[in-house]
JSON list of C-alpha atoms and ligand atoms in Angstrom, two decimals:
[
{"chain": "A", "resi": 8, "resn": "UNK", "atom": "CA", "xyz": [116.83, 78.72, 75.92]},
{"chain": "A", "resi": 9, "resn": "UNK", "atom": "CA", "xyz": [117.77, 82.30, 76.51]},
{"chain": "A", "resi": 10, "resn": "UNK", "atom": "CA", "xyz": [114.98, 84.45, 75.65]},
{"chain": "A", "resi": 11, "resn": "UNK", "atom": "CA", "xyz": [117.22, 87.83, 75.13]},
{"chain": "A", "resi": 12, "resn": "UNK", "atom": "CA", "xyz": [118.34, 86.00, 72.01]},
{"chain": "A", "resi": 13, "resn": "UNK", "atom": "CA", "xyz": [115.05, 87.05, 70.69]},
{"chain": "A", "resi": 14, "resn": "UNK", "atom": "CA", "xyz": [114.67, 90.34, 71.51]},
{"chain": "A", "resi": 15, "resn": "UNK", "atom": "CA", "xyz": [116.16, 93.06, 69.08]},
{"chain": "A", "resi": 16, "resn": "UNK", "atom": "CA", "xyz": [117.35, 96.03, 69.96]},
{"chain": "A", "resi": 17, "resn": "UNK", "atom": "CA", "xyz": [116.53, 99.02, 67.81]},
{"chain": "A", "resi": 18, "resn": "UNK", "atom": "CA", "xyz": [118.62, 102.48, 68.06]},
{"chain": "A", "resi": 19, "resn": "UNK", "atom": "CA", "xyz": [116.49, 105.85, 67.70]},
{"chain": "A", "resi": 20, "resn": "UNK", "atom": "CA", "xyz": [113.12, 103.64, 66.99]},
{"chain": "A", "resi": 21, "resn": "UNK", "atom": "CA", "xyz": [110.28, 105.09, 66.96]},
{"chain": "A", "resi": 22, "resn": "UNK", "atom": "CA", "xyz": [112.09, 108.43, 68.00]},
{"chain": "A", "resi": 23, "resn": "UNK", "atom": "CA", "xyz": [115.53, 109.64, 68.68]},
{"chain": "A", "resi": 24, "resn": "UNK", "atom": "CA", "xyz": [117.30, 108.80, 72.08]},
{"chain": "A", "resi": 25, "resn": "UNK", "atom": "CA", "xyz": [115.03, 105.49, 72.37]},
{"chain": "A", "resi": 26, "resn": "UNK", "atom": "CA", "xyz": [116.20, 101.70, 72.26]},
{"chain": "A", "resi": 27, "resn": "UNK", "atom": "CA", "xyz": [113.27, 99.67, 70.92]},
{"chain": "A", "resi": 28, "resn": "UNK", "atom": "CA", "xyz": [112.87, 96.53, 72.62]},
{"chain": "A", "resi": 29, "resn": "UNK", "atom": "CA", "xyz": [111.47, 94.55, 69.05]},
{"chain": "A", "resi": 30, "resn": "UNK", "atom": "CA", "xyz": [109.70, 91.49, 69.89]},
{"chain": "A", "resi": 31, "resn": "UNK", "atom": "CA", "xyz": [109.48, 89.85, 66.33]},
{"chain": "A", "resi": 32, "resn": "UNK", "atom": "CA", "xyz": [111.89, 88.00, 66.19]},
{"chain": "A", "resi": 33, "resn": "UNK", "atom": "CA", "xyz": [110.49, 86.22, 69.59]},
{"chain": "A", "resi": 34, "resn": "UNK", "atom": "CA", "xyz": [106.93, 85.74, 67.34]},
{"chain": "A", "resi": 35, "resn": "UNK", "atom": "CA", "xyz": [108.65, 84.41, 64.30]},
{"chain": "A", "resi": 36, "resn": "UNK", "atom": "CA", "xyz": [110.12, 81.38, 66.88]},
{"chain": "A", "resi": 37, "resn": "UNK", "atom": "CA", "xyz": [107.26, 78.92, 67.79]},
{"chain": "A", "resi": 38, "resn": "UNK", "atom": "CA", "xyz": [109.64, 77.21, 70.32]},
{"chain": "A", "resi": 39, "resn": "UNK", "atom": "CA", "xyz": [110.76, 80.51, 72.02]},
{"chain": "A", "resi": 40, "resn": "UNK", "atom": "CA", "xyz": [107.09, 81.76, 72.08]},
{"chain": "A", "resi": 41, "resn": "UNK", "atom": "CA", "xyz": [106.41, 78.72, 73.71]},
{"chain": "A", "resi": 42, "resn": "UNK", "atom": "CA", "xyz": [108.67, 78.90, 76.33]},
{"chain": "A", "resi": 43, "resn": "UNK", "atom": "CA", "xyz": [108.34, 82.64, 76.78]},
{"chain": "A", "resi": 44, "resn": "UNK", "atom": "CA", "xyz": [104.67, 81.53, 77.67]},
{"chain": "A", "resi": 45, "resn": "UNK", "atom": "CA", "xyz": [105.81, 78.94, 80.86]},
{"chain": "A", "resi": 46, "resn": "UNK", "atom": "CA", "xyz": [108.19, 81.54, 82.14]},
{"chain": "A", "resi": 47, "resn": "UNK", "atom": "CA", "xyz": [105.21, 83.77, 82.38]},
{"chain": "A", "resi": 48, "resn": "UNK", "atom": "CA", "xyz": [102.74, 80.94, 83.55]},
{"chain": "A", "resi": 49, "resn": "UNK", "atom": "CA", "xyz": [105.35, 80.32, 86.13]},
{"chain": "A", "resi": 50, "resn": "UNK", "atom": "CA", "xyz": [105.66, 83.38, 87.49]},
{"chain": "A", "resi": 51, "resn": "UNK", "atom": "CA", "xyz": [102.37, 83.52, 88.64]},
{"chain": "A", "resi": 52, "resn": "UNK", "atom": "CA", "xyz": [103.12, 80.47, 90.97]},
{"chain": "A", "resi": 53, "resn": "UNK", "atom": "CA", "xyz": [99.59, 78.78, 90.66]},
{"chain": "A", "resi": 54, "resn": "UNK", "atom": "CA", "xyz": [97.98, 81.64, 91.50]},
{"chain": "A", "resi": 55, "resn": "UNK", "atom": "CA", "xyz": [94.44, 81.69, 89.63]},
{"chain": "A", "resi": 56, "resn": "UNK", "atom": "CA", "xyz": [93.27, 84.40, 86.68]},
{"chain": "A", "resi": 57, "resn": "UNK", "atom": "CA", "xyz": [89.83, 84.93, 86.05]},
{"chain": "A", "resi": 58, "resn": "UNK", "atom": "CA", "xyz": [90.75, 87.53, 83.41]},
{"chain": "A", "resi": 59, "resn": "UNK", "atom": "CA", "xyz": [94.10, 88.75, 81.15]},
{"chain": "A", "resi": 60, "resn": "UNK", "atom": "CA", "xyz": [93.88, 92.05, 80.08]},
{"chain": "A", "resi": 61, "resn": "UNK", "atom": "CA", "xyz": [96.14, 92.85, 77.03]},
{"chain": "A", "resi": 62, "resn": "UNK", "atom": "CA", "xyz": [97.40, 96.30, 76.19]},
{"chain": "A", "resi": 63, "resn": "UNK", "atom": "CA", "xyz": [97.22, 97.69, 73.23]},
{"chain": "A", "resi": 64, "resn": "UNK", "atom": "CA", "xyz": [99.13, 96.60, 70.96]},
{"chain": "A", "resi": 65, "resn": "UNK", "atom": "CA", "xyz": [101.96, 94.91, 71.80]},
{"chain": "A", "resi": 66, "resn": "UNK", "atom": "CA", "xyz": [100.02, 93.59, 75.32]},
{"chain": "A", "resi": 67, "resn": "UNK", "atom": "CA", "xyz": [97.48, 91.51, 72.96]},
{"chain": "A", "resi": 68, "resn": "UNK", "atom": "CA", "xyz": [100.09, 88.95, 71.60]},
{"chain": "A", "resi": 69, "resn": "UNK", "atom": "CA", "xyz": [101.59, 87.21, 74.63]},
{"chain": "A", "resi": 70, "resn": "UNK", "atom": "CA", "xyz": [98.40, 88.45, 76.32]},
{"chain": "A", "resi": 71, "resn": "UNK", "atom": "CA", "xyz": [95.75, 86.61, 74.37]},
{"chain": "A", "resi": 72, "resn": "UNK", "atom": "CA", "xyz": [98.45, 83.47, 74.67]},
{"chain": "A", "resi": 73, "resn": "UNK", "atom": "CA", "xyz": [98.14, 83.78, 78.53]},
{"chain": "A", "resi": 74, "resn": "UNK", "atom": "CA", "xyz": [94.69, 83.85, 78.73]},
{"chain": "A", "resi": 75, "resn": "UNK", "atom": "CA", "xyz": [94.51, 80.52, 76.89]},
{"chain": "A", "resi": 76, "resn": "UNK", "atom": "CA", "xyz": [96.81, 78.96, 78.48]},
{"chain": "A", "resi": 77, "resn": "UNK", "atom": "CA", "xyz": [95.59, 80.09, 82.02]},
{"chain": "A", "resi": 78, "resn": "UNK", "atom": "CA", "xyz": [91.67, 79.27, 80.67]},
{"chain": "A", "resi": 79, "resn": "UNK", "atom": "CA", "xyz": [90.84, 82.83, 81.43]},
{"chain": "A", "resi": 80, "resn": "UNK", "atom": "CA", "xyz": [89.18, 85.41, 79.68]},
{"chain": "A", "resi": 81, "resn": "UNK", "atom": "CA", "xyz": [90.98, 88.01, 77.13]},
{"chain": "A", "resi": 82, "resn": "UNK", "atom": "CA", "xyz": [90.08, 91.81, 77.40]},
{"chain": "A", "resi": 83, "resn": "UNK", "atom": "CA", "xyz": [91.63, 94.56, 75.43]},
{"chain": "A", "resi": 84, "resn": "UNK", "atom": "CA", "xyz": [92.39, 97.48, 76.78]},
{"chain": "A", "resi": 85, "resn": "UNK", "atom": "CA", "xyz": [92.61, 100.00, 73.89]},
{"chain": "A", "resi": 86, "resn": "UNK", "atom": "CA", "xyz": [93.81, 103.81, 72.68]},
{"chain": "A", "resi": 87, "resn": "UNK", "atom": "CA", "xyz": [90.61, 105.88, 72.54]},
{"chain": "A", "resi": 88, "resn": "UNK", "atom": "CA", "xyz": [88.27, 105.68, 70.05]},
{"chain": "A", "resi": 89, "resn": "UNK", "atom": "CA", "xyz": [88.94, 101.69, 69.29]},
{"chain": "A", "resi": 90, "resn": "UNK", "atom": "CA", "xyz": [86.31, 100.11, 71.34]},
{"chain": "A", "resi": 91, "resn": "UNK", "atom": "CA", "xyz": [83.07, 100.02, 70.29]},
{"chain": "A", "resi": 92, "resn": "UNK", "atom": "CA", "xyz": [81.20, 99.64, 73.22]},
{"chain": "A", "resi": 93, "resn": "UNK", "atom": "CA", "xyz": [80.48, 101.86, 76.24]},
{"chain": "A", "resi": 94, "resn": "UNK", "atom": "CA", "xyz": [83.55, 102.73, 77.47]},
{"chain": "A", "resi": 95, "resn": "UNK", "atom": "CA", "xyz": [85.46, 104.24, 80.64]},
{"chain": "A", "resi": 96, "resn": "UNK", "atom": "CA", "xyz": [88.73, 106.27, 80.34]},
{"chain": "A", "resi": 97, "resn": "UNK", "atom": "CA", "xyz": [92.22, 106.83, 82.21]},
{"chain": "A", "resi": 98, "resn": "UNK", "atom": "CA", "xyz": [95.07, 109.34, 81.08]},
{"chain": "A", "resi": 99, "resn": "UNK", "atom": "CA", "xyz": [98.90, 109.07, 82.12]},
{"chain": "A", "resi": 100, "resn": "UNK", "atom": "CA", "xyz": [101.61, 111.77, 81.59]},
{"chain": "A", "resi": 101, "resn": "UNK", "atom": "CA", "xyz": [104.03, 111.02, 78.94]},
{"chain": "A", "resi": 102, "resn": "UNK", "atom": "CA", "xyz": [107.31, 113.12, 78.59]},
{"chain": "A", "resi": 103, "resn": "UNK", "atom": "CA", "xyz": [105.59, 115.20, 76.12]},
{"chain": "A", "resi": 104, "resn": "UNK", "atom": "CA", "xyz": [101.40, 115.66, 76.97]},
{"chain": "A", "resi": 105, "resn": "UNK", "atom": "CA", "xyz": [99.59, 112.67, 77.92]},
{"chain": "A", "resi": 106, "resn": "UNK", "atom": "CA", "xyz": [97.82, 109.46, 76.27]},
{"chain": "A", "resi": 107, "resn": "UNK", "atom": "CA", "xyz": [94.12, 107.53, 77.48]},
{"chain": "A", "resi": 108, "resn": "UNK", "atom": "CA", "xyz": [93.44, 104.38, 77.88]},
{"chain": "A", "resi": 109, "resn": "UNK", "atom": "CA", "xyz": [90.03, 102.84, 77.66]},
{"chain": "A", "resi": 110, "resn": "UNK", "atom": "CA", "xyz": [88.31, 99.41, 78.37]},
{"chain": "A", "resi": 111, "resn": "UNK", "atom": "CA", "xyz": [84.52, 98.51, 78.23]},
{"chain": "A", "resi": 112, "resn": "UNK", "atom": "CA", "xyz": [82.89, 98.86, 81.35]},
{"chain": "A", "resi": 113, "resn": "UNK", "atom": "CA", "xyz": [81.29, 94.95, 81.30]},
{"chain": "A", "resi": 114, "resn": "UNK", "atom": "CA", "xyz": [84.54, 93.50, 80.85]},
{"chain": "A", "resi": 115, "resn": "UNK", "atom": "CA", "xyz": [85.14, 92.70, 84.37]},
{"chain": "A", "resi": 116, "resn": "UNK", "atom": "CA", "xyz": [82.73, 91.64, 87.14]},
{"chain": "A", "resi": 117, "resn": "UNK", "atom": "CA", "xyz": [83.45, 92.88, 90.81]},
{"chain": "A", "resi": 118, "resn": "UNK", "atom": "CA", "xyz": [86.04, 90.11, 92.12]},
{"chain": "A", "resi": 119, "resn": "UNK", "atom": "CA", "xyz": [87.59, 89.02, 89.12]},
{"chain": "A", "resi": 120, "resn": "UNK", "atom": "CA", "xyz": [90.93, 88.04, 89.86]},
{"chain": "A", "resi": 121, "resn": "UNK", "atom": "CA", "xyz": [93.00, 89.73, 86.89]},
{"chain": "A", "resi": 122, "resn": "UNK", "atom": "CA", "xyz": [96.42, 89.85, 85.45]},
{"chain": "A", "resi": 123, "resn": "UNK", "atom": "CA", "xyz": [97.55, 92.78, 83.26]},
{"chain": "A", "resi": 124, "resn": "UNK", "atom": "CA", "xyz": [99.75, 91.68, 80.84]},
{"chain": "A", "resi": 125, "resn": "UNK", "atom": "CA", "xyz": [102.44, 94.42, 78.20]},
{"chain": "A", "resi": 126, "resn": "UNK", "atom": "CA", "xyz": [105.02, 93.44, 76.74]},
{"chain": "A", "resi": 127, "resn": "UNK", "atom": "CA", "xyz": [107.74, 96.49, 78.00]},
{"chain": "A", "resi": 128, "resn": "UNK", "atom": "CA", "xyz": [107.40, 97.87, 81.54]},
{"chain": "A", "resi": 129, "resn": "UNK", "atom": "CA", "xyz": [109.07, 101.37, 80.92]},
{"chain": "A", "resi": 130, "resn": "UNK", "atom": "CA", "xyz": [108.01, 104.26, 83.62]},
{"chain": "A", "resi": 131, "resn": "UNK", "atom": "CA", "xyz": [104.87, 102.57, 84.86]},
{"chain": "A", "resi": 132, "resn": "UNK", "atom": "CA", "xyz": [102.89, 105.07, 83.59]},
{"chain": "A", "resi": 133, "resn": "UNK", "atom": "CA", "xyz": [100.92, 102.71, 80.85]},
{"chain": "A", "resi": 134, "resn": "UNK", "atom": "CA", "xyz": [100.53, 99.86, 83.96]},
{"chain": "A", "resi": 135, "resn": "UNK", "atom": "CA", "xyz": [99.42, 102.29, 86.63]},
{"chain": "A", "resi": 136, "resn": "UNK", "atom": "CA", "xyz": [96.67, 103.57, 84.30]},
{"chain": "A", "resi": 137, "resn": "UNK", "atom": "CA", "xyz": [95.26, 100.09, 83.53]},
{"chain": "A", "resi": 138, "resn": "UNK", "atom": "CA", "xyz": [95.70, 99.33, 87.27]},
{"chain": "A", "resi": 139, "resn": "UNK", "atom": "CA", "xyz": [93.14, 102.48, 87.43]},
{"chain": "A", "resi": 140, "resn": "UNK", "atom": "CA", "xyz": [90.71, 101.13, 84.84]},
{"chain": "A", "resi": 141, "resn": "UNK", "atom": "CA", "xyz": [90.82, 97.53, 86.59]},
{"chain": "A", "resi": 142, "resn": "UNK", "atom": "CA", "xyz": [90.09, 98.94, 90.31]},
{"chain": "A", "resi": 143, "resn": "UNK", "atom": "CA", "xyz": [87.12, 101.03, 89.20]},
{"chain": "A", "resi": 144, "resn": "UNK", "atom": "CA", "xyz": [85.47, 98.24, 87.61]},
{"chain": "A", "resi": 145, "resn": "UNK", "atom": "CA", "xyz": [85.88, 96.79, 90.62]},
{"chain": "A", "resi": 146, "resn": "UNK", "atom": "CA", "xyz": [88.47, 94.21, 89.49]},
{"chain": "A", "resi": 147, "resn": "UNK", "atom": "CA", "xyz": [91.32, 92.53, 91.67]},
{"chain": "A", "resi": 148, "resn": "UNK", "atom": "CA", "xyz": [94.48, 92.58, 90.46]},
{"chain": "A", "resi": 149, "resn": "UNK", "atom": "CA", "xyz": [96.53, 89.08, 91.12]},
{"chain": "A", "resi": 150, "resn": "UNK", "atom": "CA", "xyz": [99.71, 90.41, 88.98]},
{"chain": "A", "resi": 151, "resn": "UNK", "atom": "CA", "xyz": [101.29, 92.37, 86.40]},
{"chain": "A", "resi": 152, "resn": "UNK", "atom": "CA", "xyz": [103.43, 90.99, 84.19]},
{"chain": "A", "resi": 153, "resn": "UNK", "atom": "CA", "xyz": [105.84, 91.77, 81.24]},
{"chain": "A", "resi": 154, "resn": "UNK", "atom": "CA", "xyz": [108.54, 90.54, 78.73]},
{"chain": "A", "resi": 155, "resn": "UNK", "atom": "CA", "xyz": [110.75, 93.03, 79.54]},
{"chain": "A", "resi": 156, "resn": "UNK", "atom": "CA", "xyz": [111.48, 95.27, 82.30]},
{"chain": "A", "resi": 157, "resn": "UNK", "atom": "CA", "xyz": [113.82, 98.27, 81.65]},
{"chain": "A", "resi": 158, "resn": "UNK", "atom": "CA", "xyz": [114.63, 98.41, 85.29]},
{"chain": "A", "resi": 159, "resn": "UNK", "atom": "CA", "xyz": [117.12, 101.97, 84.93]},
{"chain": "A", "resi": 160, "resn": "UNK", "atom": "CA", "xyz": [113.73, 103.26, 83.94]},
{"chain": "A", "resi": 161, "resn": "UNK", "atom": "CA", "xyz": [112.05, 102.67, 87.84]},
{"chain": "A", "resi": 162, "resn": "UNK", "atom": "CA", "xyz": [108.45, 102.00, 86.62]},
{"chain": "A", "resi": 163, "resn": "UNK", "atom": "CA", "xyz": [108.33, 99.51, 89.32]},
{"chain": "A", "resi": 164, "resn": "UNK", "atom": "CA", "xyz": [107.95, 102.39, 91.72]},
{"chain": "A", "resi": 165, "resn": "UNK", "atom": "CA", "xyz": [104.77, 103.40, 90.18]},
{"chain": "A", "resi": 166, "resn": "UNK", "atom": "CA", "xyz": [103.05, 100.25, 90.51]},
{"chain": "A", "resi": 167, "resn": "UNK", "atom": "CA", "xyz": [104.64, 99.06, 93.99]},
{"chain": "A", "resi": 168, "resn": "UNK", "atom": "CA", "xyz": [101.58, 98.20, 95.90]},
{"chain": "A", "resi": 169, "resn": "UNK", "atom": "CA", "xyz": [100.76, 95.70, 92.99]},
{"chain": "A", "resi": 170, "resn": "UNK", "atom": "CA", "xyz": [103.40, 91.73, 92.36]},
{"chain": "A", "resi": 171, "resn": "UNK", "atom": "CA", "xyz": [104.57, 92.45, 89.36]},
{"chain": "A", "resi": 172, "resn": "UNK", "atom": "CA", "xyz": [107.04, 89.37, 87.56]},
{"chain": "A", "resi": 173, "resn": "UNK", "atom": "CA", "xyz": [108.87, 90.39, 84.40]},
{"chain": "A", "resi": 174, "resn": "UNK", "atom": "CA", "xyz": [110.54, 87.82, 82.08]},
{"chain": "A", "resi": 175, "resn": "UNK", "atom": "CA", "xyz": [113.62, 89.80, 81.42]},
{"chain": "A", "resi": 176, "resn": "UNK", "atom": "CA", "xyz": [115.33, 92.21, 83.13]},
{"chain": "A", "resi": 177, "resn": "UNK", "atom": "CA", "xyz": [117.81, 95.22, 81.42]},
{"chain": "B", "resi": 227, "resn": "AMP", "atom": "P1", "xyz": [105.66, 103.11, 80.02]},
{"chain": "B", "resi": 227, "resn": "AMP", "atom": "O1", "xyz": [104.28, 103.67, 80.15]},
{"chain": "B", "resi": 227, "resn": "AMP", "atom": "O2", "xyz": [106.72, 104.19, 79.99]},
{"chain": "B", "resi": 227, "resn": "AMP", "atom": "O3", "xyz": [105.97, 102.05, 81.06]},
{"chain": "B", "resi": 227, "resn": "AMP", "atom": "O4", "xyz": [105.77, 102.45, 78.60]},
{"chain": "B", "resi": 227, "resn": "AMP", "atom": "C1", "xyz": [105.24, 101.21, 78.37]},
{"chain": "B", "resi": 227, "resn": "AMP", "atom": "C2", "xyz": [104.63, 101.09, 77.00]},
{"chain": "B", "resi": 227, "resn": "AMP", "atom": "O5", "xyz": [105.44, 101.68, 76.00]},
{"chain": "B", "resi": 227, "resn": "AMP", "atom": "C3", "xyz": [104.47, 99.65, 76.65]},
{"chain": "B", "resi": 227, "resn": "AMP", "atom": "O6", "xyz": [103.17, 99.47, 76.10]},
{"chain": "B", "resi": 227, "resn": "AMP", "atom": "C4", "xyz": [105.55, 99.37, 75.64]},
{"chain": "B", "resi": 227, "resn": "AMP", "atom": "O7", "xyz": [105.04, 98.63, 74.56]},
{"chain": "B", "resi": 227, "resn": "AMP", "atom": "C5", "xyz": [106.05, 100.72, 75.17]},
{"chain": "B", "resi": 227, "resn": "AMP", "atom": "N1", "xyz": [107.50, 100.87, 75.32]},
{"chain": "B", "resi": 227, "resn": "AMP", "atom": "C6", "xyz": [108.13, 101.73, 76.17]},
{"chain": "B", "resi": 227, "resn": "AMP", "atom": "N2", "xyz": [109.45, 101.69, 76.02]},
{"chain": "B", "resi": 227, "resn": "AMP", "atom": "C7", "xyz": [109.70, 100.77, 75.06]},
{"chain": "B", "resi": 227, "resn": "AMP", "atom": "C8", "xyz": [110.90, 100.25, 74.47]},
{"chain": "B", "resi": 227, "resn": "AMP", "atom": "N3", "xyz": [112.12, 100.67, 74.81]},
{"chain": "B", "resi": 227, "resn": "AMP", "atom": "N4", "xyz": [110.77, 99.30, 73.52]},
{"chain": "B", "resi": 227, "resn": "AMP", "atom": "C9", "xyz": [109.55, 98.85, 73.16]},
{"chain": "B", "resi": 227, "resn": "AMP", "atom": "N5", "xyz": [108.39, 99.30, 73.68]},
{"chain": "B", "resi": 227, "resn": "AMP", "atom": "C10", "xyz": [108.45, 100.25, 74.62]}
]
C-alpha cells in the first residue's frame, strides 16, 4: 500500500502560496489508517512510550490511535484557552506574529518516556515548542513523529537533538 495515495494535495488552502497536505481521504480508508498506524509503530523500533502527546488538531487523530496501540497514555496539547485545567504555555514565531501552545501541567510525571505525535512537520516551529512544554514538565522525549515531512521546508533542523521518524517524505 502506498500511503501518498491518500494524501491530497490542496493549492492556496488555507492561504495563498500554501499546498495543504489533506489527510481525509487517509481517515475515510480503514485499511490505510491501519497501516499508516504500523509504519508509525515501526518506526519507533520497540522502543517503549509511556505517553503520546497529540497536537492540536490534526496531532489528535493518528495520535490518540498511537497511544492505543502503544498502551500509553493520550495528552492533548492545545491552542490557548482550550484546556480547562491549570495550564503552562510556549509561543513559536510564525511568518506573520506568533501562536502558544499549552498542556496541563499533571499530564506528565518526571521520566515519562514520551512521543510527540502531528501530522505535518513543516518549519519545526510547532514540534520545538511542544518539545519545550514536554522538557519543563520534566518529560523525556523517546521520538517525534509525523505523517508527513515537507523536507524543502528544513524543520528537521529545529528539532535535531531530538529522533524524529516521518511516514512520508516530500
Ligand atoms: P510548522 O510549525 O511550520 O512545522 O507547522 C506544523 C503545523 O502546521 C502542523 O500542526 C500541521 O498540521 C500544519 N501544517 C503546516 N504546513 C502544512 C501543510 N502544508 N499541510 C497541512 N498542514 C500543515
Amino acid at each position: 500500500m502506498t500511503l501518498e495515495n491518500y494524501i491530497r494535495d490542496i493549492q492556496g488552502f488555507p492561504k495563498e502560496g500554501i499546498l495543504f497536505k489533506d489527510i481525509t481521504p487517509l481517515l475515510n480508508d480503514a485499511n490505510a489508517t491501519k497501516e499508516c498506524v504500523k509504519i508509525l509503530v515501526n518506526g519507533l523500533e520497540g522502543k517503549q512510550i509511556d505517553k503520546v502527546i497529540g497536537v492540536e488538531s490534526r496531532g489528535f487523530l493518528f495520535g490518540m490511535l498511537l497511544a492505543q496501540e502503544l498502551n500509553a497514555g493520550f495528552i492533548p496539547v492545545r491552542k490557548p484557552n482550550k484546556l480547562p485545567y491549570e495550564t503552562i504555555s510556549a509561543s513559536y514565531d510564525l511568518e506573520y506574529g506568533s501562536d502558544t501552545l499549552e498542556i496541563h501541567v499533571d499530564a506528565i510525571q518526571k521520566g515519562d518516556r514520551i512521543l510527540i505525535h502531528d501530522d505535518v512537520l513543516a518549519t519545526g516551529g510547532t514540534a520545538k515548542a511542544v518539545c519545550e512544554l514536554v522538557e519543563r514538565l520534566g518529560g523525556e522525549i523517546v521520538q517525534l513523529n509525523f505523517l508527513m515531512e515537507l523536507t524543502f521546508l528544513n524543520g528537521r533542523e529545529k528539532i535535531k537533538e531530538y529522533p524524529i521518524f516521518s511516514a512520508i517524505k516530500y
